[in-house]
Short mmCIF file of C-alpha atoms in Angstrom, two decimals:
data_model
loop_
_atom_site.label_atom_id
_atom_site.label_comp_id
_atom_site.label_asym_id
_atom_site.label_seq_id
_atom_site.Cartn_x
_atom_site.Cartn_y
_atom_site.Cartn_z
CA UNK A 1 53.71 -86.39 -43.29
CA UNK A 2 50.32 -86.73 -45.17
CA UNK A 3 48.79 -87.80 -41.70
CA UNK A 4 50.08 -84.93 -39.86
CA UNK A 5 48.42 -82.35 -42.75
CA UNK A 6 45.13 -84.11 -41.90
CA UNK A 7 45.58 -83.78 -38.28
CA UNK A 8 46.30 -80.07 -38.82
CA UNK A 9 43.36 -79.52 -40.95
CA UNK A 10 40.94 -81.34 -38.89
CA UNK A 11 42.05 -79.29 -35.66
CA UNK A 12 41.57 -75.87 -37.98
CA UNK A 13 38.29 -77.02 -39.01
CA UNK A 14 37.00 -77.58 -35.66
CA UNK A 15 38.42 -74.38 -34.36
CA UNK A 16 36.51 -72.48 -37.23
CA UNK A 17 33.37 -74.69 -36.50
CA UNK A 18 33.62 -73.58 -33.07
CA UNK A 19 33.82 -69.98 -33.66
CA UNK A 20 31.21 -69.78 -36.11
CA UNK A 21 28.80 -71.63 -33.93
CA UNK A 22 29.62 -69.34 -31.10
CA UNK A 23 28.80 -66.20 -33.05
CA UNK A 24 25.63 -68.00 -34.22
CA UNK A 25 24.86 -68.90 -30.60
CA UNK A 26 25.40 -65.37 -29.77
CA UNK A 27 23.15 -63.63 -32.48
CA UNK A 28 20.57 -65.93 -31.69
CA UNK A 29 20.37 -65.77 -28.17
CA UNK A 30 17.22 -64.00 -26.97
CA UNK A 31 17.39 -60.27 -26.24
CA UNK A 32 16.87 -59.47 -22.52
CA UNK A 33 16.04 -56.15 -21.29
CA UNK A 34 16.38 -55.33 -17.54
CA UNK A 35 15.39 -52.26 -15.10
CA UNK A 36 16.30 -51.79 -11.42
CA UNK A 37 14.99 -54.11 -9.01
CA UNK A 38 12.95 -51.22 -7.35
CA UNK A 39 11.74 -47.67 -7.87
CA UNK A 40 13.80 -44.64 -8.57
CA UNK A 41 13.10 -41.90 -6.07
CA UNK A 42 14.32 -38.26 -7.19
CA UNK A 43 13.47 -35.00 -5.29
CA UNK A 44 11.70 -32.00 -7.37
CA UNK A 45 14.39 -30.15 -9.23
CA UNK A 46 16.98 -32.54 -9.24
CA UNK A 47 18.04 -34.67 -12.23
CA UNK A 48 16.76 -38.46 -12.60
CA UNK A 49 18.60 -41.23 -14.32
CA UNK A 50 16.31 -44.40 -14.98
CA UNK A 51 18.51 -47.48 -15.37
CA UNK A 52 18.13 -49.94 -18.32
CA UNK A 53 20.29 -52.46 -19.51
CA UNK A 54 20.23 -55.14 -22.14
CA UNK A 55 22.08 -58.38 -23.26
CA UNK A 56 23.59 -59.91 -25.29
CA UNK A 57 25.51 -57.12 -26.82
CA UNK A 58 24.13 -55.89 -30.15
CA UNK A 59 25.19 -53.59 -33.03
CA UNK A 60 24.27 -49.89 -31.99
CA UNK A 61 23.47 -48.97 -35.76
CA UNK A 62 20.80 -51.68 -36.00
CA UNK A 63 19.29 -50.99 -32.53
CA UNK A 64 16.06 -48.88 -31.71
CA UNK A 65 15.48 -47.59 -28.09
CA UNK A 66 12.21 -45.91 -27.11
CA UNK A 67 11.23 -44.86 -23.64
CA UNK A 68 7.61 -44.24 -23.28
CA UNK A 69 4.93 -43.83 -20.67
CA UNK A 70 1.15 -44.91 -21.45
CA UNK A 71 1.76 -45.45 -25.17
CA UNK A 72 4.49 -45.96 -27.80
CA UNK A 73 3.72 -42.65 -29.54
CA UNK A 74 4.38 -39.99 -28.45
CA UNK A 75 7.42 -41.12 -26.66
CA UNK A 76 9.75 -39.72 -23.79
CA UNK A 77 12.86 -40.45 -25.86
CA UNK A 78 13.73 -42.40 -28.91
CA UNK A 79 17.19 -43.69 -30.33
CA UNK A 80 17.39 -45.02 -33.98
CA UNK A 81 19.92 -45.59 -36.84
CA UNK A 82 22.52 -44.23 -34.39
CA UNK A 83 21.22 -40.92 -33.42
CA UNK A 84 18.35 -39.29 -31.47
CA UNK A 85 15.20 -38.97 -33.30
CA UNK A 86 12.47 -37.07 -31.28
CA UNK A 87 10.31 -35.82 -33.67
CA UNK A 88 7.11 -37.17 -31.95
CA UNK A 89 8.29 -36.53 -28.31
CA UNK A 90 5.90 -35.78 -25.71
CA UNK A 91 5.61 -31.90 -25.37
CA UNK A 92 6.70 -31.85 -21.64
CA UNK A 93 9.97 -33.68 -22.15
CA UNK A 94 11.15 -31.49 -25.26
CA UNK A 95 14.78 -30.72 -24.23
CA UNK A 96 14.77 -32.33 -20.90
CA UNK A 97 15.91 -35.84 -21.83
CA UNK A 98 19.23 -37.40 -22.93
CA UNK A 99 20.28 -41.13 -23.54
CA UNK A 100 23.64 -42.43 -22.38
CA UNK A 101 25.21 -43.39 -25.78
CA UNK A 102 28.39 -43.92 -24.16
CA UNK A 103 27.19 -47.21 -22.74
CA UNK A 104 25.43 -48.62 -25.75
CA UNK A 105 28.01 -50.63 -26.60
CA UNK A 106 28.11 -52.07 -23.10
CA UNK A 107 24.70 -52.88 -23.06
CA UNK A 108 23.24 -49.55 -21.23
CA UNK A 109 20.52 -47.46 -22.22
CA UNK A 110 20.11 -45.25 -19.15
CA UNK A 111 18.04 -42.33 -19.70
CA UNK A 112 18.43 -38.77 -17.67
CA UNK A 113 15.42 -36.41 -17.43
CA UNK A 114 16.52 -33.11 -16.18
CA UNK A 115 14.88 -30.76 -13.39
CA UNK A 116 12.31 -33.34 -12.27
CA UNK A 117 8.68 -32.18 -11.57
CA UNK A 118 5.53 -33.73 -9.74
CA UNK A 119 3.92 -34.51 -12.78
CA UNK A 120 6.86 -36.73 -13.93
CA UNK A 121 6.29 -39.33 -11.39
CA UNK A 122 4.77 -42.84 -12.74
CA UNK A 123 6.06 -45.73 -14.74
CA UNK A 124 8.38 -45.41 -17.74
CA UNK A 125 9.13 -48.49 -20.09
CA UNK A 126 12.24 -48.99 -21.56
CA UNK A 127 11.90 -50.73 -25.15
CA UNK A 128 14.44 -52.16 -27.13
CA UNK A 129 14.28 -53.53 -30.54
CA UNK A 130 17.17 -55.31 -32.41
CA UNK A 131 16.42 -56.83 -35.81
CA UNK A 132 13.17 -58.83 -35.49
CA UNK A 133 13.85 -59.33 -31.67
CA UNK A 134 12.69 -57.12 -28.88
CA UNK A 135 11.87 -56.93 -25.19
CA UNK A 136 11.08 -54.22 -22.67
CA UNK A 137 11.25 -53.33 -18.66
CA UNK A 138 9.30 -50.92 -16.68
CA UNK A 139 11.15 -48.36 -14.36
CA UNK A 140 8.93 -46.74 -11.56
CA UNK A 141 9.76 -43.29 -10.94
CA UNK A 142 8.95 -41.57 -7.40
CA UNK A 143 9.22 -37.94 -6.95
CA UNK A 144 9.64 -36.52 -3.42
CA UNK A 145 9.51 -32.82 -2.55
CA UNK A 146 12.21 -31.89 0.40
CA UNK A 147 10.67 -28.68 1.66
CA UNK A 148 12.12 -25.41 3.55
CA UNK A 149 13.53 -25.28 6.93
CA UNK A 150 10.55 -24.87 9.26
CA UNK A 151 10.47 -21.41 10.37
CA UNK A 152 9.12 -21.06 14.01
CA UNK A 153 7.29 -18.09 15.35
CA UNK A 154 6.10 -16.95 18.51
CA UNK A 155 2.68 -15.76 18.13
CA UNK A 156 0.87 -14.88 21.48
CA UNK A 157 0.13 -15.56 24.78
CA UNK A 158 -2.75 -17.86 25.28
CA UNK A 159 -3.91 -20.27 27.94
CA UNK A 160 -1.01 -19.38 30.67
CA UNK A 161 1.63 -19.87 28.00
CA UNK A 162 3.07 -19.06 24.92
CA UNK A 163 1.26 -20.10 21.39
CA UNK A 164 4.31 -21.22 19.12
CA UNK A 165 3.65 -21.87 15.34
CA UNK A 166 5.95 -23.89 12.85
CA UNK A 167 5.65 -23.57 9.00
CA UNK A 168 7.40 -25.11 6.07
CA UNK A 169 6.52 -25.44 2.35
CA UNK A 170 7.56 -27.61 -0.71
CA UNK A 171 6.92 -31.08 0.48
CA UNK A 172 5.60 -34.08 -1.39
CA UNK A 173 4.07 -36.46 -0.82
CA UNK A 174 2.09 -34.96 2.42
CA UNK A 175 4.58 -34.41 5.05
CA UNK A 176 4.37 -35.13 8.78
CA UNK A 177 5.01 -32.44 11.55
CA UNK A 178 6.60 -33.96 14.69
CA UNK A 179 7.14 -31.51 17.83
CA UNK A 180 9.68 -32.93 20.22
CA UNK A 181 11.04 -32.13 23.68
CA UNK A 182 14.83 -31.94 24.66
CA UNK A 183 14.77 -35.56 25.07
CA UNK A 184 13.25 -36.54 21.71
CA UNK A 185 9.78 -37.36 23.17
CA UNK A 186 6.95 -36.07 20.76
CA UNK A 187 4.83 -33.42 22.13
CA UNK A 188 0.84 -33.01 21.04
CA UNK A 189 0.10 -30.27 18.65
CA UNK A 190 -2.96 -27.64 19.34
CA UNK A 191 -3.82 -27.45 15.67
CA UNK A 192 -2.42 -28.49 12.22
CA UNK A 193 -3.10 -27.53 8.70
CA UNK A 194 -1.92 -28.61 5.31
CA UNK A 195 -2.36 -27.07 1.87
CA UNK A 196 -1.32 -27.74 -1.66
CA UNK A 197 -0.01 -25.12 -3.97
CA UNK A 198 -0.28 -24.80 -7.80
CA UNK A 199 2.38 -27.17 -8.55
CA UNK A 200 0.84 -29.72 -5.97
CA UNK A 201 3.44 -29.27 -3.34
CA UNK A 202 2.42 -29.20 0.25
CA UNK A 203 2.68 -26.44 3.11
CA UNK A 204 2.21 -27.40 6.45
CA UNK A 205 1.41 -25.33 9.57
CA UNK A 206 1.11 -26.47 13.13
CA UNK A 207 0.83 -24.83 16.28
CA UNK A 208 1.49 -25.87 19.96
CA UNK A 209 1.20 -23.81 23.54
CA UNK A 210 4.27 -23.77 25.52
CA UNK A 211 4.20 -23.50 29.27
CA UNK A 212 6.95 -22.40 31.71
CA UNK A 213 8.90 -25.49 32.72
CA UNK A 214 10.44 -28.42 31.21
CA UNK A 215 9.25 -27.92 27.63
CA UNK A 216 10.86 -24.57 27.11
CA UNK A 217 13.59 -25.83 24.79
CA UNK A 218 11.64 -27.36 21.88
CA UNK A 219 12.09 -28.36 18.30
CA UNK A 220 9.89 -28.69 15.47
CA UNK A 221 10.42 -31.40 12.65
CA UNK A 222 8.73 -31.90 9.43
CA UNK A 223 9.19 -35.23 7.98
CA UNK A 224 8.93 -36.71 4.31
CA UNK A 225 6.92 -40.02 5.07
CA UNK A 226 8.25 -41.48 1.84
CA UNK A 227 11.98 -41.52 2.54
CA UNK A 228 12.30 -40.76 6.04
CA UNK A 229 14.10 -37.30 5.39
CA UNK A 230 13.45 -34.49 7.58
CA UNK A 231 14.14 -30.88 8.39
CA UNK A 232 13.95 -29.21 11.98
CA UNK A 233 14.16 -26.24 13.79
CA UNK A 234 15.28 -25.90 17.56
CA UNK A 235 14.41 -22.97 19.87
CA UNK A 236 14.77 -22.00 23.52
CA UNK A 237 12.40 -19.57 25.38
CA UNK A 238 13.82 -18.20 28.57
CA UNK A 239 11.77 -17.51 31.70
CA UNK A 240 11.10 -13.72 31.21
CA UNK A 241 8.88 -14.49 28.29
CA UNK A 242 6.36 -16.42 30.39
CA UNK A 243 5.78 -13.62 32.96
CA UNK A 244 3.42 -12.06 30.82
CA UNK A 245 1.50 -15.05 30.43
CA UNK A 246 -0.09 -14.64 33.64
CA UNK A 247 -2.37 -11.39 33.01
CA UNK A 248 -3.30 -10.87 36.72
CA UNK A 249 0.14 -11.24 38.17
CA UNK A 250 1.25 -8.84 35.23
CA UNK A 251 -1.48 -6.33 36.00
CA UNK A 252 -0.65 -6.23 39.75
CA UNK A 253 3.21 -5.62 38.89
CA UNK A 254 2.01 -2.61 36.39
CA UNK A 255 -0.27 -1.21 39.07
CA UNK A 256 2.68 -1.23 41.79
CA UNK A 257 5.29 0.42 39.29
CA UNK A 258 2.66 3.07 38.38
CA UNK A 259 1.80 3.73 42.10
CA UNK A 260 5.44 4.25 42.99
CA UNK A 261 6.27 6.29 39.99
CA UNK A 262 3.57 8.71 40.61
CA UNK A 263 4.58 9.07 44.08
CA UNK A 264 8.07 10.16 42.89
CA UNK A 265 6.92 12.31 40.29
CA UNK A 266 4.44 13.91 42.94
CA UNK A 267 7.64 14.40 45.50
CA UNK A 268 9.58 15.81 42.42
CA UNK A 269 7.25 18.19 41.15
CA UNK A 270 6.56 19.74 44.66
CA UNK A 271 10.25 20.29 45.28
CA UNK A 272 10.52 22.04 41.70
CA UNK A 273 7.68 24.20 42.62
CA UNK A 274 6.65 24.77 39.17
CA UNK A 275 9.26 24.52 37.03
CA UNK A 276 8.16 23.83 33.57
CA UNK A 277 9.26 20.25 32.20
CA UNK A 278 9.81 19.70 28.62
CA UNK A 279 6.84 17.80 27.16
CA UNK A 280 7.86 14.92 24.57
CA UNK A 281 4.11 14.12 24.18
CA UNK A 282 3.33 17.54 22.93
CA UNK A 283 6.32 17.27 20.51
CA UNK A 284 5.08 14.23 19.40
CA UNK A 285 1.61 15.59 18.76
CA UNK A 286 3.04 18.49 16.95
CA UNK A 287 4.87 16.32 14.70
CA UNK A 288 2.00 13.95 13.86
CA UNK A 289 -0.38 17.11 13.19
CA UNK A 290 2.11 18.58 10.89
CA UNK A 291 2.38 15.37 8.90
CA UNK A 292 -1.35 14.68 8.80
CA UNK A 293 -2.11 18.29 7.60
CA UNK A 294 0.55 18.16 4.72
CA UNK A 295 -1.15 14.86 3.62
CA UNK A 296 -4.68 15.36 4.02
CA UNK A 297 -7.06 13.70 3.47
CA UNK A 298 -6.13 10.18 4.37
CA UNK A 299 -6.19 7.45 1.42
CA UNK A 300 -9.23 5.33 1.28
CA UNK A 301 -7.84 1.74 1.55
CA UNK A 302 -9.67 -1.11 0.28
CA UNK A 303 -8.71 -4.55 0.76
CA UNK A 304 -8.12 -6.89 -2.25
CA UNK A 305 -9.66 -10.11 -1.65
CA UNK A 306 -7.75 -11.86 -4.46
CA UNK A 307 -4.42 -11.54 -2.50
CA UNK A 308 -6.22 -12.81 1.05
CA UNK A 309 -5.20 -16.19 2.47
CA UNK A 310 -7.76 -18.68 2.55
CA UNK A 311 -8.15 -18.35 6.26
CA UNK A 312 -8.79 -14.79 5.95
CA UNK A 313 -12.58 -13.32 5.94
CA UNK A 314 -13.20 -9.93 4.45
CA UNK A 315 -16.13 -7.69 5.35
CA UNK A 316 -18.45 -6.96 2.58
CA UNK A 317 -17.33 -3.68 2.24
CA UNK A 318 -13.39 -4.99 2.28
CA UNK A 319 -12.72 -2.44 4.96
CA UNK A 320 -12.10 -5.11 7.82
CA UNK A 321 -10.30 -8.83 7.88
CA UNK A 322 -10.22 -11.17 10.48
CA UNK A 323 -8.32 -14.71 10.49
CA UNK A 324 -10.29 -17.95 11.28
CA UNK A 325 -8.95 -21.55 11.81
CA UNK A 326 -10.87 -23.24 9.37
CA UNK A 327 -9.85 -22.55 5.55
CA UNK A 328 -12.22 -21.22 3.14
CA UNK A 329 -12.80 -23.16 -0.27
CA UNK A 330 -11.54 -20.61 -2.77
CA UNK A 331 -9.67 -20.58 -5.88
CA UNK A 332 -5.99 -20.02 -5.89
CA UNK A 333 -4.47 -17.34 -7.91
CA UNK A 334 -0.65 -16.00 -8.57
CA UNK A 335 -1.67 -12.89 -6.11
CA UNK A 336 -2.82 -14.97 -3.50
CA UNK A 337 -0.52 -15.74 -0.29
CA UNK A 338 -0.89 -19.26 0.02
CA UNK A 339 1.11 -19.84 3.50
CA UNK A 340 1.40 -16.72 5.19
CA UNK A 341 -2.25 -15.17 6.25
CA UNK A 342 -1.62 -11.87 4.52
CA UNK A 343 -3.80 -9.35 2.31
CA UNK A 344 -3.00 -6.30 0.12
CA UNK A 345 -4.70 -3.27 -0.50
CA UNK A 346 -6.41 -2.88 -3.99
CA UNK A 347 -4.87 0.26 -5.01
CA UNK A 348 -1.08 0.83 -5.36
CA UNK A 349 1.06 3.79 -5.33
CA UNK A 350 3.81 4.82 -7.65
CA UNK A 351 4.38 8.47 -6.36
CA UNK A 352 2.98 10.89 -3.94
CA UNK A 353 2.46 10.85 -0.10
CA UNK A 354 -0.29 9.01 1.50
CA UNK A 355 -1.35 7.98 5.19
CA UNK A 356 -4.12 5.42 6.52
CA UNK A 357 -4.97 4.35 9.69
CA UNK A 358 -5.47 0.55 10.88
CA UNK A 359 -7.35 -0.41 14.14
CA UNK A 360 -5.59 -3.29 15.14
CA UNK A 361 -6.26 -6.25 17.71
CA UNK A 362 -3.67 -6.80 20.39
CA UNK A 363 -5.20 -10.28 21.55
CA UNK A 364 -3.14 -11.77 18.83
CA UNK A 365 -0.26 -11.20 16.60
CA UNK A 366 -0.55 -8.40 13.61
CA UNK A 367 1.58 -6.57 11.16
CA UNK A 368 0.64 -3.65 8.77
CA UNK A 369 2.87 -1.73 6.46
CA UNK A 370 3.59 -1.49 2.79
CA UNK A 371 5.25 -3.94 0.25
CA UNK A 372 6.34 -4.16 -3.62
CA UNK A 373 4.23 -5.41 -6.17
CA UNK A 374 6.56 -8.23 -6.74
CA UNK A 375 6.96 -9.66 -3.28
CA UNK A 376 6.88 -13.50 -2.94
CA UNK A 377 3.67 -14.85 -2.15
CA UNK A 378 3.83 -18.49 -2.23
CA UNK A 379 5.74 -20.62 0.35
CA UNK A 380 7.98 -19.52 2.95
CA UNK A 381 8.52 -15.54 2.84
CA UNK A 382 10.74 -13.18 4.95
CA UNK A 383 9.32 -10.01 6.04
CA UNK A 384 11.96 -7.32 5.88
CA UNK A 385 13.19 -4.47 3.63
CA UNK A 386 15.45 -6.72 1.41
CA UNK A 387 12.54 -8.82 0.55
CA UNK A 388 10.32 -5.78 -0.27
CA UNK A 389 8.39 -5.47 3.20
CA UNK A 390 8.37 -2.09 5.37
CA UNK A 391 6.28 -2.98 8.41
CA UNK A 392 5.79 -3.08 12.05
CA UNK A 393 3.88 -5.67 14.01
CA UNK A 394 3.14 -7.25 17.37
CA UNK A 395 4.79 -10.78 17.58
CA UNK A 396 5.08 -12.70 20.99
CA UNK A 397 3.49 -9.62 22.85
CA UNK A 398 6.23 -7.41 21.61
CA UNK A 399 5.74 -4.51 19.41
CA UNK A 400 8.67 -4.69 16.57
CA UNK A 401 10.01 -3.28 13.19
CA UNK A 402 10.66 -5.78 10.59
CA UNK A 403 14.01 -4.70 10.01
CA UNK A 404 16.96 -6.73 8.72
CA UNK A 405 19.05 -8.77 9.57
CA UNK A 406 17.30 -8.60 13.00
CA UNK A 407 13.79 -7.13 14.10
CA UNK A 408 13.80 -3.87 16.24
CA UNK A 409 11.98 -3.83 19.42
CA UNK A 410 10.23 -0.21 19.28
CA UNK A 411 7.98 1.84 21.39
CA UNK A 412 7.59 1.27 25.38
CA UNK A 413 3.79 1.05 24.48
CA UNK A 414 2.94 -2.36 23.50
CA UNK A 415 -0.95 -2.06 23.13
CA UNK A 416 -1.42 0.46 20.42
CA UNK A 417 -5.19 0.56 19.42
CA UNK A 418 -4.84 2.21 16.27
CA UNK A 419 -1.78 2.47 14.07
CA UNK A 420 -1.06 5.44 11.37
CA UNK A 421 1.09 4.36 8.16
CA UNK A 422 2.81 7.16 6.29
CA UNK A 423 4.07 6.70 3.03
CA UNK A 424 6.40 9.09 1.35
CA UNK A 425 7.33 7.62 -2.12
CA UNK A 426 9.57 10.17 -3.47
CA UNK A 427 11.43 10.53 -0.29
CA UNK A 428 11.63 6.65 0.04
CA UNK A 429 10.28 7.09 3.77
CA UNK A 430 7.69 4.66 5.72
CA UNK A 431 6.72 6.01 9.03
CA UNK A 432 4.24 4.55 11.72
CA UNK A 433 2.67 6.45 14.58
CA UNK A 434 0.56 5.17 17.37
CA UNK A 435 -2.67 7.42 17.09
CA UNK A 436 -4.41 7.35 20.24
CA UNK A 437 -0.66 8.03 22.28
CA UNK A 438 0.08 10.77 19.57
CA UNK A 439 3.49 9.13 19.58
CA UNK A 440 6.11 7.82 16.70
CA UNK A 441 6.89 4.24 16.64
CA UNK A 442 9.42 3.51 13.68
CA UNK A 443 10.45 5.10 10.49
CA UNK A 444 12.24 3.22 7.67
CA UNK A 445 14.69 5.85 6.07
CA UNK A 446 16.13 6.15 2.59
CA UNK A 447 14.31 3.41 1.41
CA UNK A 448 14.42 2.58 -2.32
CA UNK A 449 11.29 1.41 -4.02
CA UNK A 450 13.03 0.79 -7.11
CA UNK A 451 10.31 2.40 -9.28
CA UNK A 452 8.03 -0.60 -8.35
CA UNK A 453 4.20 -0.30 -7.33
CA UNK A 454 3.79 -0.09 -3.62
CA UNK A 455 0.70 -1.66 -1.85
CA UNK A 456 -0.89 -1.43 1.79
CA UNK A 457 0.20 -5.11 3.52
CA UNK A 458 -1.20 -6.77 6.48
CA UNK A 459 -0.56 -9.96 8.30
CA UNK A 460 -3.00 -11.52 11.08
CA UNK A 461 -2.21 -14.07 13.83
CA UNK A 462 -4.57 -16.29 15.35
CA UNK A 463 -7.88 -14.80 15.84
CA UNK A 464 -7.09 -11.61 14.91
CA UNK A 465 -9.14 -8.83 13.47
CA UNK A 466 -7.70 -5.57 11.84
CA UNK A 467 -10.10 -2.74 10.35
CA UNK A 468 -8.98 -0.04 8.06
CA UNK A 469 -10.27 2.92 9.77
CA UNK A 470 -12.29 5.78 7.83
#
């Protein structure tokens, strides 16, 4: 019996010794901190989770976790004594970080950074201290900008075809623009420009000339070179649009139509023998004259250089503006348009009736009108009344009113040389007239300006010149 007692005591002692030895080994094992095997990639505006694990398991009360960048203080986030201690936190991370405390007992100290910005990209160090032991791991954060869906615009006829532009903004790093035919084959671009805004995001604009034939069905794709993600827009141009691309043929056709029309008109006048026809032209002239007389004199519009896109060159008196392919090296500011080639008038209006005349260049695209003071000036812009724009313009050789949801084709005459813009603030009316032809073009009725200041607005297509007439 005594022998059995000794045997049981020896077995119990061995078990206790084994447990003590294992606990000692557990606490004496070196602390090891591990990060992910590769960089973490997150898009601008999204939340980033930086993974970090440690082993073996430790007491969370005695643990200290610090996430930092170049130096330990100030830090990105710190956890100590069972709670967050962010007294010396970097200012740019205040209110934007959170440590996953639910995973501490399992060896996880993941950090979440909310609303990622481009300035957040770089290396982060996960530094864990337990008693006298410590270790660290480095996590690389890459930030991308997945930009807007490309906006495709038919600009003008050029070199026997149609010049088409593709614009997109909000990309990082510098994106790549690809034109593709229906079979996915790449098409060479005519021109390409890439700019950066104040937040370092890239905007891209590329142009191509399409001719009648197999390349009428084309797509424009903008690709993020970092992760290969891309956005695209596909469009199709039907045959009738290419008729105007050949000026000689068009001119001969117009002459033929005019001759036939004059012959028909002569026969008709001969038959009615002096019957007086209603004169729509005279009616238009009277309507234009009454408006001009009620608002005389015209307001003197001076262009605001602080709002002009970097491709727009203003005259010394700021009365005319032309667009050039080369971008000027000028400072950006909140008032300046950074993607679309727009410029505003220097003086705004909050009441009253005004008019001004603009000499337009029908060799390229253009648009004239008014806009609210609070319209978007950075990145992609939709030009319609909902966005604060009331305008008409020449797009792809067609005169259009920039209405919503679709543009309205206006005026049988497509080559107005001088446009008159009328603004009646109280009545909420914006009207446009062709001065040389004395004919109305389009009127936006019952417009609400919401009490905001209204400015003259101009957009220029490729190699276009606009001039505010005296």
